[in-house]
């Protein structure tokens, strides 16, 4: 048993889609979440910049006594997870990547679609996943620039978001894709809108549950599951704490959390 917190981070509030699933699956765990809103969006940064930010954030979470770190961001995972594992060999990490394997096994039409940030969309990592798991599939790979910024601003229902969604979903609609993977942790907060816009013939997959199950499995293997009677949730941001708090409350539909500004 280990009552230390699980640490999670994202470029912003998107990782809360992973946070809420871990919270549900592992209700006794304390969670420390850092939204790196001072440096959002990650989708437009270089690998070197992402490795540097991810390392500094990991150090911050480890200083807070994290027993495991969840990289709750596809962009940081595909660009920086290998670097983190090398830099912090004692720390268990769980990352999140587009669910290409699942999409490939579920499609009936042979066409799959992946929605992610421009950096994930053009990454060698995603190209490798496609080569490995979907070599015989047609892949609609959309780098959805700007979309994470709308979620970051709490704008999930505005006209501007609808216009962006229409633009990014157009190639999916024009294809025979019957399965779509959400390859950015901000996008599950737009899941219902995406589903409605694509219609009932298209299934939408998000990786939050597999990630939460992987966290549980790792903690079980290491005998580090917690049994906190009153688990503690701490929220940090490198950006504007009031804004992150307002948006987090909106996305999580709760009066918690209190968010603290930190420098990393
Ligand atoms: N939420 C992040 C992801 O899963 C990235 C958003 C951003 O570009 O900052 O990729």
CSV table of C-alpha atoms and ligand atoms in Angstrom, one decimal:
chain,number,residue,atom,x,y,z
A,1,UNK,CA,0.0,0.0,0.0
A,2,UNK,CA,1.2,3.5,-0.8
A,3,UNK,CA,-0.8,6.6,0.0
A,4,UNK,CA,1.4,9.0,-1.9
A,5,UNK,CA,-0.3,10.9,-4.7
A,6,UNK,CA,-0.4,10.1,-8.4
A,7,UNK,CA,1.0,13.1,-10.4
A,8,UNK,CA,-0.6,14.1,-13.7
A,9,UNK,CA,0.2,16.9,-16.2
A,10,UNK,CA,-0.9,18.3,-19.4
A,11,UNK,CA,-0.3,21.5,-21.3
A,12,UNK,CA,-3.5,22.8,-19.8
A,13,UNK,CA,-6.9,21.6,-18.7
A,14,UNK,CA,-7.2,18.8,-21.3
A,15,UNK,CA,-5.6,16.3,-19.0
A,16,UNK,CA,-8.6,16.6,-16.7
A,17,UNK,CA,-10.3,14.2,-19.0
A,18,UNK,CA,-7.8,11.6,-17.8
A,19,UNK,CA,-7.9,13.0,-14.2
A,20,UNK,CA,-11.7,12.4,-13.9
A,21,UNK,CA,-11.4,8.8,-15.2
A,22,UNK,CA,-8.6,7.9,-12.8
A,23,UNK,CA,-10.6,9.5,-10.0
A,24,UNK,CA,-13.6,7.3,-10.9
A,25,UNK,CA,-11.6,4.1,-11.3
A,26,UNK,CA,-9.3,4.6,-8.3
A,27,UNK,CA,-11.4,6.6,-5.8
A,28,UNK,CA,-8.9,6.1,-2.9
A,29,UNK,CA,-6.0,7.7,-4.7
A,30,UNK,CA,-4.8,11.3,-4.0
A,31,UNK,CA,-4.1,13.2,-7.2
A,32,UNK,CA,-1.8,16.1,-8.0
A,33,UNK,CA,-2.6,17.7,-11.3
A,34,UNK,CA,-0.4,20.4,-13.1
A,35,UNK,CA,-1.8,22.3,-16.0
A,36,UNK,CA,1.1,23.9,-17.8
A,37,UNK,CA,-1.1,26.7,-19.1
A,38,UNK,CA,1.8,29.1,-19.1
A,39,UNK,CA,3.2,27.2,-22.0
A,40,UNK,CA,0.0,26.0,-23.9
A,41,UNK,CA,-0.3,25.0,-26.7
A,42,UNK,CA,2.2,22.1,-26.8
A,43,UNK,CA,0.9,21.3,-30.3
A,44,UNK,CA,3.1,24.0,-31.7
A,45,UNK,CA,6.4,23.3,-29.8
A,46,UNK,CA,9.5,21.5,-30.8
A,47,UNK,CA,10.6,18.1,-29.3
A,48,UNK,CA,13.5,19.8,-27.4
A,49,UNK,CA,11.1,22.3,-25.8
A,50,UNK,CA,8.6,19.6,-24.9
A,51,UNK,CA,11.4,17.4,-23.3
A,52,UNK,CA,12.6,20.4,-21.2
A,53,UNK,CA,9.1,21.3,-20.0
A,54,UNK,CA,8.1,17.7,-19.3
A,55,UNK,CA,11.3,17.2,-17.2
A,56,UNK,CA,10.8,20.3,-15.2
A,57,UNK,CA,7.1,19.4,-14.5
A,58,UNK,CA,8.1,15.8,-13.5
A,59,UNK,CA,10.6,17.2,-11.0
A,60,UNK,CA,7.9,19.4,-9.5
A,61,UNK,CA,5.5,16.5,-9.2
A,62,UNK,CA,8.2,14.3,-7.6
A,63,UNK,CA,9.0,17.1,-5.2
A,64,UNK,CA,5.3,16.8,-4.2
A,65,UNK,CA,6.0,13.1,-3.5
A,66,UNK,CA,4.3,11.6,-6.6
A,67,UNK,CA,4.6,7.8,-6.7
A,68,UNK,CA,3.8,7.6,-10.4
A,69,UNK,CA,3.5,10.2,-13.2
A,70,UNK,CA,0.8,10.3,-15.8
A,71,UNK,CA,1.7,12.2,-18.9
A,72,UNK,CA,-1.9,13.2,-19.6
A,73,UNK,CA,-1.1,14.7,-23.0
A,74,UNK,CA,-0.6,13.0,-26.3
A,75,UNK,CA,1.8,15.6,-27.6
A,76,UNK,CA,4.1,15.4,-24.6
A,77,UNK,CA,3.9,11.6,-24.6
A,78,UNK,CA,4.9,11.2,-28.3
A,79,UNK,CA,7.7,13.7,-28.1
A,80,UNK,CA,9.0,13.4,-24.5
A,81,UNK,CA,8.0,10.2,-22.8
A,82,UNK,CA,11.2,8.3,-23.8
A,83,UNK,CA,13.3,11.2,-22.6
A,84,UNK,CA,11.4,11.2,-19.2
A,85,UNK,CA,12.0,7.5,-18.7
A,86,UNK,CA,15.7,8.0,-19.4
A,87,UNK,CA,15.9,11.0,-17.1
A,88,UNK,CA,13.9,9.5,-14.2
A,89,UNK,CA,14.6,5.8,-14.3
A,90,UNK,CA,13.1,5.1,-10.9
A,91,UNK,CA,9.8,6.7,-11.7
A,92,UNK,CA,6.9,4.7,-13.3
A,93,UNK,CA,5.3,6.7,-16.1
A,94,UNK,CA,2.0,6.2,-18.0
A,95,UNK,CA,1.5,8.1,-21.2
A,96,UNK,CA,-1.4,8.6,-23.6
A,97,UNK,CA,-1.3,8.0,-27.4
A,98,UNK,CA,-3.9,7.9,-30.1
A,99,UNK,CA,-5.8,4.6,-30.0
A,100,UNK,CA,-4.8,3.4,-33.5
A,101,UNK,CA,-4.8,-0.2,-32.6
A,102,UNK,CA,-8.3,-0.1,-31.2
A,103,UNK,CA,-9.6,1.9,-34.3
A,104,UNK,CA,-8.0,-0.6,-36.6
A,105,UNK,CA,-9.6,-3.6,-34.9
A,106,UNK,CA,-13.1,-1.9,-34.8
A,107,UNK,CA,-13.5,-0.4,-38.3
A,108,UNK,CA,-15.8,-2.2,-40.7
A,109,UNK,CA,-15.2,0.1,-43.6
A,110,UNK,CA,-11.4,-0.1,-43.4
A,111,UNK,CA,-11.1,3.7,-42.9
A,112,UNK,CA,-10.1,5.1,-39.6
A,113,UNK,CA,-9.7,8.8,-38.5
A,114,UNK,CA,-7.4,10.3,-35.9
A,115,UNK,CA,-8.0,13.8,-34.5
A,116,UNK,CA,-5.0,15.3,-32.7
A,117,UNK,CA,-2.8,18.4,-32.4
A,118,UNK,CA,-0.6,19.4,-35.4
A,119,UNK,CA,2.5,18.2,-33.5
A,120,UNK,CA,1.0,14.8,-32.8
A,121,UNK,CA,-0.5,14.5,-36.2
A,122,UNK,CA,2.9,15.0,-37.9
A,123,UNK,CA,4.9,13.1,-35.4
A,124,UNK,CA,7.0,10.1,-36.3
A,125,UNK,CA,5.5,8.3,-33.3
A,126,UNK,CA,2.0,8.5,-34.8
A,127,UNK,CA,3.3,7.4,-38.2
A,128,UNK,CA,4.9,4.4,-36.5
A,129,UNK,CA,1.6,3.5,-34.8
A,130,UNK,CA,-0.1,3.6,-38.2
A,131,UNK,CA,2.6,1.5,-39.8
A,132,UNK,CA,2.4,-1.1,-37.0
A,133,UNK,CA,-1.3,-1.3,-36.3
A,134,UNK,CA,-3.1,0.0,-39.4
A,135,UNK,CA,-0.9,-0.8,-42.4
A,136,UNK,CA,-3.8,-2.0,-44.5
A,137,UNK,CA,-6.2,0.8,-43.5
A,138,UNK,CA,-7.0,4.1,-45.0
A,139,UNK,CA,-6.1,6.7,-42.4
A,140,UNK,CA,-7.6,10.2,-42.2
A,141,UNK,CA,-5.0,12.0,-40.0
A,142,UNK,CA,-6.3,15.5,-39.0
A,143,UNK,CA,-4.0,18.0,-37.1
A,144,UNK,CA,-6.7,20.1,-35.5
A,145,UNK,CA,-4.9,23.4,-35.0
A,146,UNK,CA,-6.7,25.8,-32.6
A,147,UNK,CA,-9.1,23.3,-31.1
A,148,UNK,CA,-7.3,22.8,-27.8
A,149,UNK,CA,-7.1,26.5,-27.3
A,150,UNK,CA,-10.9,26.7,-27.4
A,151,UNK,CA,-11.2,24.1,-24.7
A,152,UNK,CA,-8.5,25.8,-22.8
A,153,UNK,CA,-10.6,29.0,-22.8
A,154,UNK,CA,-13.7,27.0,-21.7
A,155,UNK,CA,-15.3,27.6,-25.0
A,156,UNK,CA,-16.9,24.3,-25.8
A,157,UNK,CA,-20.2,25.6,-27.1
A,158,UNK,CA,-19.3,28.9,-28.9
A,159,UNK,CA,-19.8,29.6,-32.6
A,160,UNK,CA,-16.1,29.8,-33.1
A,161,UNK,CA,-15.6,26.3,-31.8
A,162,UNK,CA,-18.4,25.0,-34.0
A,163,UNK,CA,-16.7,26.6,-37.0
A,164,UNK,CA,-13.4,25.0,-36.1
A,165,UNK,CA,-15.0,21.6,-35.6
A,166,UNK,CA,-16.7,21.9,-38.9
A,167,UNK,CA,-13.4,22.6,-40.7
A,168,UNK,CA,-11.5,19.8,-38.9
A,169,UNK,CA,-14.3,17.2,-39.3
A,170,UNK,CA,-14.8,17.9,-43.0
A,171,UNK,CA,-12.2,15.4,-44.2
A,172,UNK,CA,-13.6,12.8,-41.8
A,173,UNK,CA,-17.1,13.4,-43.1
A,174,UNK,CA,-15.9,13.2,-46.7
A,175,UNK,CA,-14.3,9.8,-46.0
A,176,UNK,CA,-15.6,6.4,-45.3
A,177,UNK,CA,-14.3,6.5,-41.7
A,178,UNK,CA,-16.6,4.7,-39.2
A,179,UNK,CA,-14.3,5.1,-36.2
A,180,UNK,CA,-12.6,8.2,-34.9
A,181,UNK,CA,-9.9,8.4,-32.2
A,182,UNK,CA,-9.5,11.5,-30.0
A,183,UNK,CA,-5.7,12.0,-30.0
A,184,UNK,CA,-5.6,15.0,-27.8
A,185,UNK,CA,-6.7,15.0,-24.2
A,186,UNK,CA,-8.6,18.3,-24.6
A,187,UNK,CA,-11.0,16.7,-27.2
A,188,UNK,CA,-13.0,14.4,-24.9
A,189,UNK,CA,-14.6,17.6,-23.6
A,190,UNK,CA,-15.9,18.1,-27.2
A,191,UNK,CA,-16.9,14.5,-27.6
A,192,UNK,CA,-20.6,14.9,-27.6
A,193,UNK,CA,-20.4,17.7,-30.2
A,194,UNK,CA,-18.0,15.6,-32.4
A,195,UNK,CA,-20.4,12.7,-32.2
A,196,UNK,CA,-23.4,14.8,-33.1
A,197,UNK,CA,-21.6,16.3,-36.0
A,198,UNK,CA,-20.4,13.0,-37.4
A,199,UNK,CA,-23.7,11.2,-36.9
A,200,UNK,CA,-24.7,7.8,-35.6
A,201,UNK,CA,-22.7,5.8,-38.1
A,202,UNK,CA,-19.4,6.9,-36.6
A,203,UNK,CA,-18.0,5.7,-33.2
A,204,UNK,CA,-15.7,8.0,-31.2
A,205,UNK,CA,-12.9,6.5,-29.0
A,206,UNK,CA,-11.0,8.3,-26.3
A,207,UNK,CA,-8.1,6.7,-24.4
A,208,UNK,CA,-9.0,7.8,-20.9
A,209,UNK,CA,-10.2,4.4,-19.7
A,210,UNK,CA,-7.3,2.4,-21.0
A,211,UNK,CA,-4.9,4.9,-19.4
A,212,UNK,CA,-6.7,4.7,-16.0
A,213,UNK,CA,-6.6,0.9,-16.2
A,214,UNK,CA,-2.9,0.9,-17.0
A,215,UNK,CA,-2.3,3.1,-13.9
A,216,UNK,CA,-4.3,0.7,-11.8
A,217,UNK,CA,-2.4,-2.3,-13.2
A,218,UNK,CA,1.0,-0.7,-12.6
A,219,UNK,CA,0.2,0.2,-9.1
A,220,UNK,CA,-1.2,-3.3,-8.4
A,221,UNK,CA,2.0,-4.8,-9.7
A,222,UNK,CA,4.2,-2.5,-7.6
A,223,UNK,CA,1.9,-3.1,-4.6
A,224,UNK,CA,1.4,0.7,-4.4
A,225,UNK,CA,-2.4,1.1,-4.5
A,226,UNK,CA,-3.6,3.6,-2.0
A,227,UNK,CA,-6.3,3.3,0.6
A,228,UNK,CA,-6.8,6.9,1.6
A,229,UNK,CA,-10.0,7.4,3.6
A,230,UNK,CA,-10.0,11.1,2.5
A,231,UNK,CA,-7.9,11.4,-0.7
A,232,UNK,CA,-6.5,14.8,-1.4
A,233,UNK,CA,-6.7,16.6,-4.8
A,234,UNK,CA,-4.2,19.4,-5.6
A,235,UNK,CA,-4.3,21.5,-8.7
A,236,UNK,CA,-1.5,23.6,-10.0
A,237,UNK,CA,-1.0,25.8,-13.0
A,238,UNK,CA,1.9,27.7,-14.5
A,239,UNK,CA,-0.6,30.1,-16.0
A,240,UNK,CA,-3.6,32.1,-14.7
A,241,UNK,CA,-4.9,30.3,-11.7
A,242,UNK,CA,-8.3,32.0,-11.7
A,243,UNK,CA,-8.9,31.2,-15.3
A,244,UNK,CA,-7.8,27.6,-15.0
A,245,UNK,CA,-10.0,27.3,-11.9
A,246,UNK,CA,-13.0,28.7,-13.7
A,247,UNK,CA,-12.5,26.4,-16.8
A,248,UNK,CA,-11.8,23.3,-14.7
A,249,UNK,CA,-15.0,23.8,-12.7
A,250,UNK,CA,-17.0,24.2,-16.0
A,251,UNK,CA,-15.4,21.1,-17.5
A,252,UNK,CA,-15.6,18.9,-14.4
A,253,UNK,CA,-19.0,20.3,-13.5
A,254,UNK,CA,-18.1,20.8,-9.9
A,255,UNK,CA,-17.3,23.6,-7.5
A,256,UNK,CA,-13.8,22.1,-6.8
A,257,UNK,CA,-11.0,22.6,-7.4
A,258,UNK,CA,-8.9,25.4,-6.0
A,259,UNK,CA,-6.0,26.0,-8.3
A,260,UNK,CA,-2.6,27.4,-7.3
A,261,UNK,CA,-0.2,29.2,-9.5
A,262,UNK,CA,3.4,27.8,-9.5
A,263,UNK,CA,6.6,28.4,-11.4
A,264,UNK,CA,8.4,25.3,-12.8
B,1,LIG,N1,-3.8,18.0,-24.5
B,1,LIG,C1,-2.7,17.9,-25.3
B,1,LIG,C2,-2.6,16.6,-26.0
B,1,LIG,O1,-3.2,15.6,-25.6
B,1,LIG,C3,-2.1,19.0,-26.1
B,1,LIG,C4,-2.8,20.2,-26.3
B,1,LIG,C5,-1.8,21.3,-26.7
B,1,LIG,O2,-1.5,21.4,-27.9
B,1,LIG,O3,-1.3,22.0,-25.8
B,1,LIG,O4,-2.0,16.5,-27.0
